[in-house]
Amino acid sequence: MAHYSGLIDKYRDRLPVAPGTRAVSLNEGATPLIELVNLPVLVRKKVRLYAKFEGLNPTGSFKDRGMTMAVTRAVEEGARAIICASTGNTSAAAAAYAARAGIACFVLIPEGKIALGKLSQAMMHGSVVIQIRGNFDDGMRLVQEVARTTPVNIVNSINPYRIQGQKTVAFEVIEALGDVPDYHALPVGNAGNITAHWIGYSESVGEKTEALKADAGMRQYKRKKIAKRRPIMLGYQASGAAPIVRGRPVENPETVATAIRIGNPVSWQQAVAASHESGGWFAECTDEEILHVQKLLAQTEGIFCEPASAIALAGVLKDLELGKIGEGSIIVCTLTGHGLKDPDVAIAQSAQPVTVDAELPAIERVIRRHLPKT
Ligand code: AN7
């Protein structure tokens, strides 16, 4: 088998790139679809539950899928610099792909509100980090304004190439399952990813989607069918940042899941169209529920995702309990980012290390205290 060289090379025939285009790639994509074997037993539900672990992309989040496309096209168009507003992960991906392409990168982030790992990535890859005294929505507005007056190429998901790259996650899920899941759940912040998932699934059944009619700039590929049906899409928002669930923008969004601390999503309309067309719904989870499930997943399945990602699973577990999702279902949750992105939140909610003298009896005492009962 040929060496895997990233999603543009793999899905070139389904993406807006010319045959000769050289991809700016870090071999993103091809992330594992991991069956959760312990959780369904724990919650006593007969379901097949999978995690599409997007935290295993090169910069630790699904954003790499969109960024390889956006930066490839920006370079092709002769861009010298890219810019984005970000809650963290987009800035990390933009910084890395800009470094790879040898172009400049500017990122606008809300001061003090992005996770440490993400900030370290944007800094380490050499982007110009501009912290604003405002939130993501302020940054998003400013990026659009500054792109009119300076030669910078926007790589937020209003850039249609981002969505095109991100749709490939659906192709991979179908390939891995050999089928389409009944439900596909994911967190919703700026709402680009749920839109992208739906486009990917729709192309796989050869359908045009209503979601795309809301966006004239979006191209859709008519492909031969690789699937028979599409999943029901479930979008989850944090209670303090749930504009789509509540039906109106949130002026001062607040949540421990800083990745989705967004009050006025850019792809709102497309996301609602996708959800509606799929027969799905939006719902919210509290910060407490998010953190509980983040830890539960880490401790029962060995998968460490960031808080925003855990909301997909938190939502599914809640909707299973409520009976909104039936037993016997095949469910995929996209775990959008790696837990290492946000070490502060992880450490704050975990059992703290025990400190002892460097002596055998002290170590033995700790082990005896913590050994599982036989
Ligand atoms: C881990 O990085 O918006 O609904 O600026 O980092 O497509 O916005 C991040 C979003 C979910 C929400 N999970 O996806 C950014 C940014 C994680 C994320 C989302 C984000 P969208």
XYZ file of C-alpha atoms and ligand atoms in Angstrom:
395
model
C 0.000 0.000 0.000
C 1.238 3.500 -0.793
C 2.383 5.681 2.091
C -0.560 7.696 3.454
C 0.067 11.321 2.600
C -2.971 13.143 3.925
C -6.599 13.634 3.038
C -6.145 15.789 -0.066
C -4.162 13.070 -1.804
C -6.598 10.415 -0.636
C -9.818 12.224 -1.570
C -8.544 14.424 -4.411
C -11.468 13.423 -6.655
C -13.962 14.706 -4.093
C -12.204 17.969 -3.212
C -11.805 21.312 -5.009
C -8.158 20.809 -5.981
C -6.670 20.392 -9.434
C -4.941 17.087 -10.273
C -1.530 18.773 -10.170
C -2.053 20.802 -6.973
C 0.630 20.153 -4.350
C -1.052 19.709 -1.010
C 0.222 21.549 2.044
C -0.228 18.582 4.330
C 0.893 17.110 7.631
C -0.684 13.729 6.810
C -3.871 14.718 8.625
C -6.966 12.500 8.603
C -7.145 8.699 8.800
C -8.000 9.006 12.488
C -9.196 5.899 14.331
C -12.831 5.000 14.887
C -12.684 3.417 18.327
C -15.515 1.279 19.679
C -16.382 2.180 23.259
C -16.662 -1.206 24.941
C -17.014 -0.348 28.636
C -19.348 2.642 28.667
C -22.441 0.946 27.194
C -22.089 -1.786 29.850
C -21.722 0.829 32.557
C -24.849 2.729 31.517
C -26.710 -0.536 30.747
C -27.618 0.318 27.160
C -27.412 -2.072 24.256
C -25.893 0.182 21.645
C -22.852 0.184 19.422
C -21.025 3.329 20.410
C -17.954 4.656 18.591
C -15.563 7.555 19.032
C -14.046 9.134 15.934
C -10.946 10.411 17.697
C -10.043 13.584 15.839
C -7.658 14.511 18.638
C -5.177 12.243 16.863
C -4.710 14.644 13.965
C -1.252 16.282 13.655
C -2.082 19.373 15.719
C -4.493 17.505 17.973
C -7.864 18.507 16.538
C -10.207 18.107 13.558
C -9.215 21.585 12.377
C -6.305 20.055 10.448
C -8.755 18.598 7.922
C -10.003 22.018 6.941
C -6.663 23.734 7.300
C -4.840 21.516 4.797
C -7.435 22.566 2.200
C -7.548 26.243 3.146
C -3.766 26.662 3.191
C -3.226 24.598 0.044
C -5.616 26.882 -1.820
C -4.263 30.069 -0.215
C -0.731 29.169 -1.331
C -1.984 28.363 -4.813
C -3.630 31.779 -4.980
C -0.339 33.413 -3.983
C -1.305 34.436 -0.440
C 1.503 35.795 1.745
C -0.406 35.585 4.983
C -3.393 33.884 6.574
C -5.506 35.075 9.479
C -8.140 33.605 11.781
C -10.087 34.316 14.915
C -10.011 31.348 17.228
C -10.977 29.774 20.503
C -7.659 27.933 20.171
C -7.688 24.931 17.876
C -8.080 26.812 14.620
C -5.147 29.017 15.599
C -2.996 25.970 16.375
C -3.793 24.382 13.008
C -3.401 27.647 11.076
C -0.030 28.297 12.715
C 1.262 24.808 11.901
C 0.103 24.727 8.275
C 1.363 28.282 7.673
C 4.757 27.199 9.009
C 4.705 24.217 6.671
C 3.804 26.478 3.724
C 6.298 29.193 4.647
C 3.721 31.967 4.890
C 2.811 34.336 7.717
C 0.000 33.638 10.163
C -1.978 36.020 12.371
C -4.330 34.712 15.030
C -6.871 36.644 17.099
C -7.698 34.974 20.378
C -9.796 36.014 23.378
C -7.380 37.057 26.100
C -7.116 34.517 28.919
C -9.784 32.247 27.437
C -7.877 29.734 25.389
C -6.448 26.482 26.674
C -2.731 26.418 27.418
C -1.802 23.689 24.932
C -3.414 25.563 22.064
C -1.716 28.834 22.963
C 1.640 27.063 23.135
C 1.089 25.657 19.635
C 0.237 29.010 18.050
C 3.301 30.550 19.715
C 5.684 27.690 18.970
C 4.813 27.564 15.261
C 5.716 31.221 15.010
C 2.366 32.852 14.308
C 1.708 36.407 15.417
C -0.631 35.965 18.362
C -2.970 38.897 18.915
C -4.912 38.640 22.154
C -8.047 40.740 22.136
C -9.957 42.084 25.093
C -13.104 40.509 23.750
C -14.512 37.105 22.855
C -14.395 34.861 19.764
C -17.364 36.614 18.169
C -15.587 39.984 18.433
C -12.506 38.397 16.870
C -14.522 36.903 14.032
C -16.007 40.287 13.191
C -12.594 41.989 13.321
C -10.977 39.372 11.078
C -13.594 39.992 8.397
C -13.054 43.741 8.672
C -9.260 43.617 8.564
C -9.277 41.285 5.552
C -10.809 44.164 3.574
C -7.949 46.520 4.365
C -4.872 44.236 4.518
C -3.606 41.395 2.272
C -4.546 38.477 4.515
C -6.457 35.345 3.587
C -9.129 34.288 6.113
C -8.922 30.630 7.169
C -11.922 30.532 9.483
C -14.734 28.258 8.329
C -16.368 31.065 6.335
C -13.579 30.019 3.973
C -15.470 27.324 2.003
C -12.327 25.192 1.561
C -12.286 24.577 5.303
C -15.692 22.894 5.170
C -14.633 20.907 2.114
C -11.642 19.468 3.946
C -13.651 18.724 7.075
C -16.334 16.783 5.184
C -13.826 13.933 4.702
C -14.476 12.749 8.258
C -17.792 11.314 7.042
C -16.053 9.359 4.258
C -13.715 7.815 6.811
C -16.534 6.843 9.176
C -18.361 5.052 6.363
C -15.164 3.273 5.308
C -14.361 2.177 8.856
C -17.883 1.023 9.764
C -18.649 -0.394 6.356
C -21.960 1.375 6.873
C -23.505 4.640 7.995
C -24.215 5.073 11.712
C -27.789 5.687 12.841
C -26.687 8.768 14.778
C -23.668 11.041 14.500
C -23.113 13.378 17.450
C -20.726 16.304 17.746
C -20.103 19.541 19.606
C -21.317 22.747 17.983
C -19.447 26.026 18.342
C -19.111 28.071 15.184
C -21.183 25.297 13.516
C -18.828 24.613 10.601
C -18.091 21.021 11.534
C -21.678 19.784 11.724
C -22.246 21.407 8.337
C -19.145 19.675 6.959
C -20.132 16.265 8.361
C -23.539 16.566 6.714
C -22.054 17.518 3.349
C -19.727 14.517 3.538
C -22.570 12.138 4.343
C -24.802 13.692 1.704
C -22.175 13.329 -1.008
C -21.785 9.693 0.013
C -25.402 8.991 -0.903
C -25.297 11.203 -3.987
C -27.729 13.740 -2.493
C -27.845 17.485 -2.801
C -28.382 19.006 0.605
C -30.574 21.865 1.714
C -27.752 22.897 4.007
C -25.751 23.989 0.990
C -28.427 26.193 -0.481
C -27.815 28.566 2.398
C -24.294 29.083 1.075
C -23.854 30.091 -2.544
C -20.063 29.763 -2.426
C -20.169 26.123 -1.436
C -19.499 23.530 -4.031
C -20.937 20.074 -3.787
C -19.626 17.011 -5.500
C -21.988 14.631 -7.192
C -20.454 11.222 -6.490
C -21.429 7.691 -7.075
C -23.157 6.301 -4.025
C -20.976 4.728 -1.365
C -23.755 4.610 1.218
C -27.502 3.990 1.224
C -28.632 6.466 3.837
C -27.506 9.348 6.006
C -27.293 9.463 9.806
C -29.386 11.561 12.144
C -27.175 14.487 13.177
C -27.029 15.476 16.850
C -25.456 18.807 17.789
C -24.615 19.666 21.390
C -23.838 23.081 22.873
C -22.696 24.131 26.325
C -25.512 25.635 28.404
C -23.652 28.937 28.761
C -23.011 29.136 25.017
C -26.067 27.626 23.368
C -27.298 30.150 20.786
C -28.685 27.547 18.374
C -30.485 25.568 21.091
C -32.018 28.746 22.535
C -32.703 30.298 19.138
C -30.881 33.585 19.692
C -27.293 34.855 19.897
C -25.626 34.774 23.326
C -23.893 38.049 24.063
C -21.493 36.854 26.750
C -20.985 33.117 26.195
C -19.340 31.281 29.099
C -18.310 27.650 29.482
C -15.432 25.547 30.785
C -15.300 24.108 27.242
C -13.508 27.201 25.910
C -13.299 25.721 22.391
C -17.053 26.202 21.988
C -17.376 29.456 23.908
C -19.134 31.047 20.918
C -22.308 33.126 21.023
C -23.047 33.854 17.366
C -21.946 31.011 15.075
C -21.027 31.851 11.485
C -22.573 28.656 10.019
C -25.766 28.888 12.088
C -28.146 28.637 9.118
C -26.326 25.757 7.452
C -26.155 23.831 10.727
C -29.873 24.231 11.359
C -30.606 23.146 7.787
C -28.368 20.077 8.156
C -29.903 19.098 11.479
C -33.443 19.547 10.180
C -32.767 17.649 6.972
C -31.289 14.736 8.907
C -34.221 14.549 11.326
C -31.865 15.422 14.163
C -31.832 17.913 17.007
C -29.709 20.319 19.040
C -29.481 20.055 22.800
C -27.347 21.433 25.593
C -25.196 20.079 28.418
C -24.000 21.868 31.527
C -20.313 22.333 32.343
C -20.746 19.797 35.124
C -22.076 17.179 32.694
C -19.257 17.921 30.238
C -16.514 17.483 32.827
C -18.131 14.381 34.312
C -18.201 12.645 30.931
C -14.708 13.836 29.958
C -13.392 12.086 33.058
C -15.659 9.058 32.675
C -14.372 8.496 29.130
C -10.764 8.899 30.207
C -11.184 6.480 33.113
C -13.388 3.801 31.561
C -12.104 3.724 27.980
C -8.613 5.237 28.128
C -9.496 8.058 25.739
C -8.518 11.584 26.719
C -10.418 14.267 24.826
C -10.801 17.940 25.593
C -13.918 19.252 27.403
C -15.618 20.567 24.243
C -15.280 17.144 22.628
C -16.754 15.331 25.613
C -20.045 17.163 25.107
C -20.831 14.904 22.125
C -20.724 11.861 24.364
C -22.372 13.669 27.294
C -25.264 14.582 25.020
C -25.599 11.061 23.666
C -25.588 9.475 27.134
C -28.262 11.933 28.236
C -30.429 11.347 25.168
C -30.056 7.572 25.582
C -31.263 7.933 29.172
C -34.173 10.092 28.017
C -35.067 7.474 25.405
C -34.603 9.933 22.545
C -31.984 7.546 21.130
C -33.183 3.955 21.058
C -31.370 0.773 22.069
C -29.862 -1.150 19.188
C -28.581 2.073 17.610
C -25.183 2.545 16.023
C -23.826 5.873 17.267
C -20.654 7.758 16.355
C -19.380 10.660 18.460
C -16.748 12.927 16.962
C -14.172 13.651 19.656
C -12.945 16.859 18.095
C -9.795 17.586 20.119
C -7.194 15.930 22.341
C -7.320 16.228 26.128
C -3.699 17.382 26.249
C -4.847 20.662 24.724
C -6.228 21.733 28.082
C -4.042 20.375 30.896
C -5.336 22.929 33.414
C -8.913 21.657 33.302
C -7.726 18.041 33.479
C -5.505 18.598 36.488
C -8.092 20.668 38.329
C -10.650 17.851 38.248
C -8.397 14.848 38.897
C -7.032 13.130 41.988
C -3.838 14.971 42.902
C -0.487 13.148 43.037
C 0.617 11.851 46.446
C 4.059 12.967 47.562
C 6.136 10.586 49.691
C 9.761 10.042 50.676
C 11.836 8.085 48.159
C 11.623 4.895 50.257
C 10.157 1.467 49.602
C 7.751 1.308 52.611
C 6.157 4.623 51.636
C 5.524 3.408 48.098
C 4.149 0.077 49.381
C 1.718 1.893 51.662
C 0.315 3.890 48.747
C -0.052 0.792 46.582
C -1.860 -1.177 49.323
C -4.225 1.724 49.903
C -5.182 1.939 46.233
C -5.196 -1.718 45.095
C -8.594 -2.892 43.845
C -10.278 -5.356 46.229
C -10.106 -8.951 45.051
C -12.330 20.883 20.130
O -10.686 26.901 17.167
O -14.019 27.554 16.685
O -18.848 24.033 15.429
O -11.646 28.792 16.743
O -11.981 23.424 18.947
O -17.071 23.711 13.695
O -16.899 25.555 15.359
C -13.084 25.605 17.614
C -14.181 24.833 17.607
C -15.603 21.607 18.674
C -16.643 23.417 17.419
N -14.600 21.019 19.308
O -16.615 23.194 16.021
C -11.699 27.573 16.984
C -13.022 26.950 17.067
C -13.395 21.616 19.407
C -13.188 22.868 18.829
C -15.465 22.845 18.088
C -14.265 23.521 18.181
P -17.394 24.186 15.065
